[in-house]
Coordinates of C-alpha atoms in Angstrom, one line a residue:
M777 CA -12.0 -2.9 -10.7
N778 CA -11.9 -6.3 -9.7
T779 CA -16.1 -7.3 -7.4
L780 CA -14.4 -6.8 -3.8
A781 CA -13.3 -3.1 -5.0
K782 CA -16.2 -2.6 -6.4
Y783 CA -17.9 -3.9 -3.3
L784 CA -16.1 -1.8 -1.3
W785 CA -15.7 1.6 -2.7
P786 CA -19.5 2.6 -2.4
M787 CA -19.1 1.4 1.3
F788 CA -15.8 3.5 1.7
S789 CA -17.0 5.5 4.4
Y790 CA -19.6 2.4 5.8
V791 CA -16.0 0.8 6.5
L792 CA -14.5 3.4 8.3
E793 CA -17.4 4.1 10.5
C794 CA -17.7 0.7 12.0
R795 CA -14.0 0.0 12.0
V796 CA -13.8 -3.3 10.4
R797 CA -10.8 -5.3 10.9
K798 CA -8.7 -6.4 8.5
K799 CA -9.2 -10.1 9.3
E800 CA -12.7 -9.6 8.4
L801 CA -12.2 -7.7 5.3
L802 CA -9.9 -11.1 4.5
E803 CA -12.2 -13.3 5.5
F804 CA -14.9 -11.8 3.3
A805 CA -12.6 -11.5 -0.2
A806 CA -11.8 -15.5 0.6
Q807 CA -15.6 -16.5 0.7
H808 CA -16.4 -13.8 -2.2
I809 CA -13.6 -14.0 -5.0
G810 CA -13.8 -17.7 -6.7
E811 CA -10.2 -17.3 -8.1
R812 CA -7.8 -18.5 -5.2
A813 CA -5.2 -16.2 -6.9
A814 CA -7.2 -13.2 -6.6
V815 CA -8.1 -13.4 -2.9
P816 CA -5.5 -10.5 -1.4
K817 CA -2.8 -11.7 0.8
A818 CA -3.0 -8.5 3.0
V819 CA -5.6 -5.5 3.0
K820 CA -4.2 -2.1 4.4
I821 CA -6.7 0.6 5.5
L822 CA -6.0 4.1 3.9
P823 CA -7.8 7.0 5.6
A824 CA -8.6 8.0 1.6
L825 CA -7.7 6.8 -1.6
P826 CA -5.4 9.3 -3.3
V827 CA -7.3 10.5 -6.8
T828 CA -6.5 12.2 -9.7
D829 CA -7.9 15.6 -10.4
V830 CA -10.7 13.8 -12.2
G831 CA -11.8 12.0 -9.0
K832 CA -10.2 8.9 -10.5
I833 CA -8.3 6.0 -8.1
F834 CA -5.2 7.2 -8.5
K835 CA -3.1 4.0 -8.7
V836 CA 0.8 4.7 -9.4
S837 CA 0.5 6.7 -5.9
L838 CA -0.9 3.2 -4.6
R839 CA 2.0 1.2 -5.8
L840 CA 4.5 4.1 -4.6
R841 CA 3.1 3.8 -1.0
E842 CA 3.6 -0.1 -1.0
I843 CA 7.1 0.1 -2.5
E844 CA 8.0 2.4 0.2
S845 CA 5.8 0.3 2.7
T846 CA 8.0 -2.8 1.8
V847 CA 11.2 -1.2 2.2
E848 CA 10.4 0.0 5.4
D849 CA 9.0 -3.6 6.7
E850 CA 12.7 -5.5 5.1
A851 CA 14.4 -2.3 6.6
S852 CA 12.8 -3.3 9.8
R853 CA 13.1 -6.9 10.0
L854 CA 16.8 -6.2 9.0
S855 CA 17.3 -3.8 12.0
I856 CA 18.2 -0.9 9.6
K857 CA 16.9 2.6 10.8
I858 CA 15.9 4.6 7.3
V859 CA 16.9 7.9 7.6
A860 CA 15.4 9.1 4.0
L861 CA 13.0 7.4 1.9
V862 CA 11.1 7.9 -1.6
A863 CA 9.6 5.7 -3.9
R864 CA 8.9 7.9 -7.5
Q865 CA 8.1 7.6 -10.9
D866 CA 11.2 7.7 -13.2
A867 CA 11.2 8.4 -17.1
Q868 CA 13.7 6.3 -17.8
R869 CA 13.6 3.3 -14.9
G870 CA 9.9 3.7 -14.0
S871 CA 9.2 2.8 -10.1
V872 CA 12.5 3.8 -8.2
A873 CA 12.8 4.1 -4.5
E874 CA 15.6 6.1 -3.3
V875 CA 16.8 4.9 0.7
T876 CA 19.4 6.6 2.6
V877 CA 20.0 4.2 5.4
S878 CA 22.1 4.8 8.9
T879 CA 23.8 3.1 11.6
G880 CA 23.8 5.2 14.5
E881 CA 25.5 8.4 13.7
V882 CA 27.1 7.0 10.6
E883 CA 25.2 7.2 7.1
L884 CA 26.2 4.0 5.5
C885 CA 24.7 4.7 1.9
E886 CA 22.2 6.2 -0.5
L887 CA 20.9 3.5 -3.1
H888 CA 19.1 4.4 -6.1

């Protein structure tokens, strides 16, 4: 876990209560993370972090959420309506996004 994550995790409830802005978190990261490549380009504020049964942060779930978010952003940018979107782990292919899109009433395709 990087320094910023170590700092923010114990402060998580405080961060939610004081409603820190994403811009402020990015500025904090830029000031406190020494390696330029490690400074985050974006911040997403979640109501809670997904955890495993033993209470560890469930990174797979975070990655799958990010995949779904990226697909939604790109579809929006291209004016494509998503009918269904599921990101999941596949034993053979790793992370997979299943996307069904449509235009008007006609369904175009399902991508795997």
